[in-house]
Coordinates of C-alpha atoms in Angstrom, one line a residue:
M1 CA 46.6 45.1 186.7
Y2 CA 44.7 46.9 189.5
Y3 CA 44.4 43.4 191.7
R4 CA 48.5 43.3 191.7
M5 CA 47.9 47.0 193.7
I6 CA 45.9 45.6 196.2
C7 CA 47.9 42.6 196.9
A8 CA 51.2 44.2 197.3
A9 CA 49.7 46.9 199.9
L10 CA 48.8 43.3 201.6
I11 CA 51.9 41.4 201.5
A12 CA 54.0 44.4 202.8
L13 CA 51.8 44.9 205.6
A14 CA 51.8 41.6 206.5
I15 CA 55.6 41.1 206.2
A16 CA 56.1 44.2 208.8
L17 CA 53.2 43.0 211.0
L18 CA 55.0 40.0 211.3
L19 CA 58.6 40.8 211.4
G20 CA 57.8 43.8 213.8
P21 CA 58.1 41.9 216.9
G22 CA 61.0 40.0 216.1
L23 CA 63.0 42.8 214.7
I24 CA 62.0 44.7 218.3
R25 CA 63.6 42.0 219.9
Y26 CA 67.0 42.1 218.1
L27 CA 67.2 45.8 217.8
K28 CA 66.6 45.6 221.7
K29 CA 69.4 43.0 222.1
L30 CA 72.3 44.7 220.2
H31 CA 71.2 47.9 222.2
F32 CA 70.3 49.6 218.9
G33 CA 69.0 52.6 220.9
Q34 CA 67.8 56.0 220.0
T35 CA 69.8 59.3 221.7
I36 CA 67.6 61.6 222.3
Y37 CA 68.8 65.7 221.7
E38 CA 69.2 66.9 224.7
L39 CA 68.2 70.5 223.3
G40 CA 64.7 69.4 221.7
P41 CA 61.8 68.9 222.6
S42 CA 60.7 66.7 226.3
H43 CA 61.0 63.2 224.8
Q44 CA 63.3 61.9 227.4
Q45 CA 61.2 59.1 228.3
K46 CA 61.8 58.0 224.3
Q47 CA 65.9 57.4 225.2
G48 CA 66.6 54.0 224.2
T49 CA 63.7 52.9 221.8
P50 CA 64.9 50.8 219.4
V51 CA 65.8 52.6 215.9
M52 CA 66.5 50.6 212.8
G53 CA 62.6 49.3 212.7
G54 CA 62.3 51.0 209.0
L55 CA 64.2 47.8 208.2
M56 CA 61.1 46.1 208.5
I57 CA 59.6 48.7 205.7
A58 CA 62.0 47.8 203.3
A59 CA 61.8 43.9 203.8
G60 CA 57.7 44.8 202.8
I61 CA 58.3 47.0 200.2
L62 CA 61.0 44.8 198.7
A63 CA 59.2 41.4 198.8
A64 CA 56.2 43.0 197.3
S65 CA 57.0 44.9 194.6
L66 CA 59.0 41.7 193.7
I67 CA 56.4 39.5 194.0
C68 CA 53.5 41.5 192.3
H69 CA 55.8 43.5 189.4
P70 CA 53.8 43.1 186.1
I71 CA 54.6 40.2 184.2
P72 CA 56.5 40.0 181.9
W73 CA 60.1 41.3 182.3
S74 CA 60.1 44.3 180.2
G75 CA 63.8 44.6 180.3
E76 CA 67.0 47.0 181.8
W77 CA 64.3 50.1 181.1
D78 CA 62.0 48.3 183.4
F79 CA 61.0 50.5 186.1
I80 CA 61.5 48.6 189.1
L81 CA 65.0 48.8 188.9
P82 CA 65.4 52.5 189.5
L83 CA 62.8 52.1 192.7
L84 CA 64.6 49.9 194.2
A85 CA 68.0 51.3 193.5
V86 CA 67.2 54.8 194.6
S87 CA 65.1 53.6 197.8
F88 CA 67.8 51.4 199.1
L89 CA 71.0 53.4 198.1
S90 CA 69.6 56.3 199.5
M91 CA 68.5 53.3 202.6
A92 CA 71.8 52.3 202.5
V93 CA 73.5 55.8 203.3
G94 CA 70.6 56.2 206.2
F95 CA 71.5 52.9 207.4
A96 CA 74.9 54.1 207.9
D97 CA 74.3 56.8 209.7
D98 CA 72.2 55.0 212.2
Y99 CA 74.5 52.0 212.8
I100 CA 77.4 55.0 213.9
K101 CA 75.0 56.9 215.6
A102 CA 73.7 53.2 217.7
V103 CA 76.9 52.0 217.8
K104 CA 79.7 54.2 217.7
K105 CA 77.7 55.9 219.6
R106 CA 78.3 59.1 218.1
H107 CA 75.7 61.8 217.6
D108 CA 76.6 63.0 214.5
G109 CA 76.8 59.9 212.7
L110 CA 78.1 60.1 208.8
K111 CA 80.1 63.8 208.7
P112 CA 78.2 65.9 206.5
M113 CA 80.7 65.5 203.8
Q114 CA 80.0 61.3 203.4
K115 CA 76.3 61.8 203.7
I116 CA 76.4 64.2 200.6
A117 CA 78.4 62.1 198.9
G118 CA 76.4 59.1 198.7
Q119 CA 73.4 61.4 198.3
I120 CA 74.8 62.3 195.0
I121 CA 75.6 58.9 194.3
V122 CA 72.2 58.2 194.1
S123 CA 70.7 61.0 193.1
L124 CA 72.8 61.8 190.2
G125 CA 73.3 58.4 188.4
F126 CA 69.3 58.1 188.7
S127 CA 68.8 61.7 187.4
L128 CA 71.2 60.4 184.2
Y129 CA 68.7 56.8 184.2
C130 CA 65.4 59.0 183.7
Y131 CA 67.1 61.5 181.4
F132 CA 68.5 59.0 179.0
S133 CA 65.7 56.2 179.4
P134 CA 63.4 56.3 176.6
K135 CA 60.2 56.2 178.9
V136 CA 61.0 59.2 180.8
G137 CA 63.4 61.5 178.7
S138 CA 64.2 65.2 180.4
C139 CA 60.0 66.4 179.9
I140 CA 58.7 67.0 182.9
Q141 CA 54.6 67.3 183.3
I142 CA 53.0 71.0 184.2
P143 CA 50.1 69.8 186.7
F144 CA 46.5 71.0 185.1
T145 CA 47.4 72.2 182.0
G146 CA 48.7 68.9 179.8
L147 CA 51.8 70.8 178.8
E148 CA 55.1 69.2 178.9
W149 CA 57.9 71.5 179.8
D150 CA 61.2 70.0 178.7
L151 CA 64.3 70.7 180.8
G152 CA 66.9 69.6 177.9
V153 CA 70.2 69.2 179.9
F154 CA 69.4 71.2 182.6
Y155 CA 67.9 68.2 183.9
I156 CA 70.0 66.0 185.2
P157 CA 71.4 69.2 187.6
V158 CA 68.1 69.9 188.4
M159 CA 66.6 66.7 189.2
T160 CA 69.7 65.7 191.0
L161 CA 69.2 68.3 194.0
L162 CA 65.5 67.6 193.5
V163 CA 66.2 64.2 194.8
I164 CA 68.4 64.9 197.6
F165 CA 65.8 67.5 199.0
I166 CA 63.4 65.5 198.7
V167 CA 65.2 62.6 200.5
N168 CA 66.7 64.8 203.3
S169 CA 63.2 66.6 203.5
S170 CA 61.9 63.2 204.3
N171 CA 64.5 62.9 207.4
L172 CA 63.7 66.1 208.6
Q173 CA 60.6 65.1 208.8
D174 CA 60.8 62.3 210.9
G175 CA 60.9 64.0 214.4
L176 CA 57.5 62.6 216.3
D177 CA 55.8 59.0 216.6
G178 CA 53.9 58.2 213.9
L179 CA 54.6 61.4 211.1
L180 CA 56.4 60.0 208.6
S181 CA 54.7 56.9 208.1
T182 CA 51.9 58.4 208.3
V183 CA 52.4 61.3 205.9
T184 CA 54.5 58.6 203.4
T185 CA 51.0 56.5 203.6
V186 CA 48.5 58.9 202.3
S187 CA 51.1 60.4 199.9
S188 CA 52.0 57.0 198.1
A189 CA 48.4 56.3 198.0
S190 CA 47.4 59.2 196.4
W191 CA 50.5 58.0 193.7
A192 CA 48.5 55.0 193.3
V193 CA 45.6 56.7 192.9
I194 CA 47.4 58.4 190.3
C195 CA 48.5 55.4 188.4
L196 CA 45.0 54.2 188.1
I197 CA 43.6 57.5 186.4
L198 CA 47.0 56.9 183.8
L199 CA 46.4 53.2 183.4
V200 CA 42.7 54.2 181.8
S201 CA 44.0 57.1 180.1
A202 CA 45.7 57.4 176.9
R203 CA 48.2 59.2 178.9
A204 CA 49.7 55.9 180.1
A205 CA 52.3 55.1 177.1
D206 CA 52.9 51.7 178.7
S207 CA 50.6 50.1 181.6
A208 CA 53.3 47.7 182.4
D209 CA 55.5 50.6 183.7
T210 CA 52.6 52.5 185.0
T211 CA 51.4 49.2 186.8
T212 CA 54.8 49.0 188.6
V213 CA 54.9 52.2 190.0
G214 CA 51.6 51.6 191.3
V215 CA 52.3 48.3 192.7
F216 CA 55.8 50.1 194.4
A217 CA 53.4 52.8 195.8
M218 CA 51.2 50.6 197.4
S219 CA 54.3 48.5 198.8
M220 CA 54.8 51.6 200.5
V221 CA 51.5 52.2 202.0
G222 CA 51.4 48.8 202.9
A223 CA 54.7 48.5 204.3
C224 CA 54.0 52.0 206.2
I225 CA 50.8 51.0 208.2
G226 CA 52.3 47.6 208.8
F227 CA 55.2 49.8 210.5
L228 CA 53.0 52.2 212.5
R229 CA 51.3 49.2 214.2
F230 CA 55.1 49.8 216.1
N231 CA 56.1 53.5 215.6
R232 CA 52.7 54.7 216.5
Y233 CA 52.7 57.0 220.0
P234 CA 54.4 56.1 222.0
A235 CA 56.1 54.0 219.6
K236 CA 58.0 51.1 219.9
T237 CA 60.6 51.8 217.4
F238 CA 62.0 54.1 215.8
M239 CA 62.3 53.8 211.3
G240 CA 65.7 56.0 211.9
D241 CA 67.5 57.2 208.9
T242 CA 67.1 53.9 207.4
G243 CA 64.0 54.3 207.0
S244 CA 63.2 57.9 206.1
M245 CA 65.6 57.7 203.3
L246 CA 64.6 55.0 201.9
L247 CA 60.6 56.1 202.1
G248 CA 62.0 59.9 200.7
G249 CA 63.6 57.7 197.7
G250 CA 61.2 55.6 196.7
T251 CA 58.6 58.8 196.6
V252 CA 60.8 61.1 194.5
A253 CA 61.6 58.1 192.4
M254 CA 57.9 57.4 191.7
A255 CA 57.0 61.0 190.6
L256 CA 60.3 61.7 188.8
L257 CA 59.3 58.1 186.3
L258 CA 55.6 59.1 186.4
R259 CA 57.3 63.2 184.8
Q260 CA 55.1 64.4 187.4
P261 CA 58.1 65.8 190.3
L262 CA 56.2 69.0 190.6
L263 CA 53.0 67.1 192.4
L264 CA 56.2 66.5 195.4
L265 CA 54.9 69.9 196.2
L266 CA 51.1 68.8 197.2
S267 CA 51.2 65.0 198.2
F268 CA 55.2 65.5 200.3
F269 CA 54.3 69.5 201.1
T270 CA 54.8 68.3 204.8
P271 CA 58.5 67.1 204.5
I272 CA 59.3 69.4 201.9
M273 CA 57.8 72.2 204.4
S274 CA 59.9 71.0 207.5
S275 CA 62.9 71.4 204.9
V276 CA 62.2 74.9 204.2
S277 CA 61.5 75.4 207.9
V278 CA 64.8 74.5 208.9
I279 CA 66.3 77.3 206.1
M280 CA 64.3 80.0 206.9
Q281 CA 65.6 79.5 210.8
R282 CA 69.1 78.6 209.9
Y283 CA 68.9 82.2 207.8
Y284 CA 67.1 84.7 210.0
F285 CA 69.0 83.5 212.8
K286 CA 72.1 84.7 211.2
L287 CA 70.9 88.0 209.2
T288 CA 69.4 89.2 212.9
H289 CA 72.1 87.9 214.7
G290 CA 70.0 85.2 216.4
K291 CA 66.5 85.9 216.4
R292 CA 63.8 83.0 215.6
I293 CA 61.2 82.5 212.9
F294 CA 60.1 79.4 214.8
L295 CA 60.7 78.3 218.6
M296 CA 61.9 75.5 216.9
S297 CA 62.9 73.9 213.6
P298 CA 61.9 71.6 212.1
I299 CA 58.2 72.9 212.1
H300 CA 56.3 69.8 213.3
H301 CA 58.3 70.6 216.8
H302 CA 57.4 74.6 217.1
F303 CA 54.0 73.2 217.7
E304 CA 54.7 71.0 219.9
K305 CA 56.4 73.9 221.9
K306 CA 53.3 75.7 220.9
G307 CA 51.3 73.1 223.2
Y308 CA 50.0 70.4 220.8
S309 CA 50.4 66.9 221.2
E310 CA 52.2 65.0 219.0
T311 CA 49.0 62.5 218.3
Q312 CA 47.5 66.4 217.4
I313 CA 50.3 66.8 214.8
V314 CA 50.2 63.8 213.1
S315 CA 46.5 64.2 212.6
M316 CA 46.8 67.5 211.2
Y317 CA 49.5 66.3 209.1
A318 CA 47.5 63.6 207.9
G319 CA 44.8 65.9 207.7
I320 CA 46.7 68.2 205.0
T321 CA 48.8 65.7 203.1
M322 CA 45.1 64.3 202.3
I323 CA 43.4 67.5 200.9
L324 CA 46.8 68.2 199.1
S325 CA 47.0 65.2 197.5
L326 CA 43.3 65.6 196.6
I327 CA 44.8 68.2 194.7
A328 CA 47.6 66.4 193.1
I329 CA 44.9 63.2 191.9
V330 CA 42.1 66.3 190.1
S331 CA 45.5 67.8 188.9
V332 CA 46.1 64.6 187.1
C333 CA 42.2 64.4 185.8
A334 CA 42.2 67.8 184.5
M335 CA 45.4 66.7 182.1
Q336 CA 43.3 63.7 180.6

């Protein structure tokens, strides 16, 4: 089964690389350009850079996941269904947001209630799927202990909120050239390694399902690496909400299906901190009547204001994600 994961990464990489140039030209032709927020860091040189580049990531993930899917098909509870559903339905919300910004020229995109309504439908549906699935259920793994925590019926609202939080955290992380795609590459690679560990242990109850998650993880790795060819500094295209919500949805789907949502605190730490920094900034600003903790939130913009270059911040975030992802991998090894 391991070769399927390698093939998935190579197929997704090839598709992203092949589609990239043509997609960028097409987006430019349609004038689907990024509008730079005037109050943000000095990114005016990026004005008009094609957005929705995340479509090349989506194509790579979709094709690679289906082509390398383990045989035989395991019916309605096959993990490929929720993986693709959460990822692409989250992407659909992001695509609508990008479309309104790029075509309708409304900087705010979807109205907050429209966006959250779409996300609630997706996250609640996925949480219900996991809860009733005979392969997932309401129990989650406690890292390093080998113990399980049965959330009972509370699994549904807790995981619904978690999916929304992770998808929006991923969206907030996408603020610098190559940042989210680099972090997701490292994070997804760690989920693939975790799948390999589970496959060689007795804890992999269904090797086909674990392989499916591993294939999906490596599809994300390959697609993100291919996308980085066009998104590294200086970026030729941005993934937009289309790509960031796709990656957030895919990441949280893998964690829940493997019953390891707590490991997101490690493997997806930097996107989570993007959300935390925004929340801290907002409430501190209100409580202190105008004072700020950070020069700007999300926190990667704080580092920009402090004088760090985009490439330095991306490298720092990649290093942090790699170290914490290794800890996540060790935690799974400790449970075997």
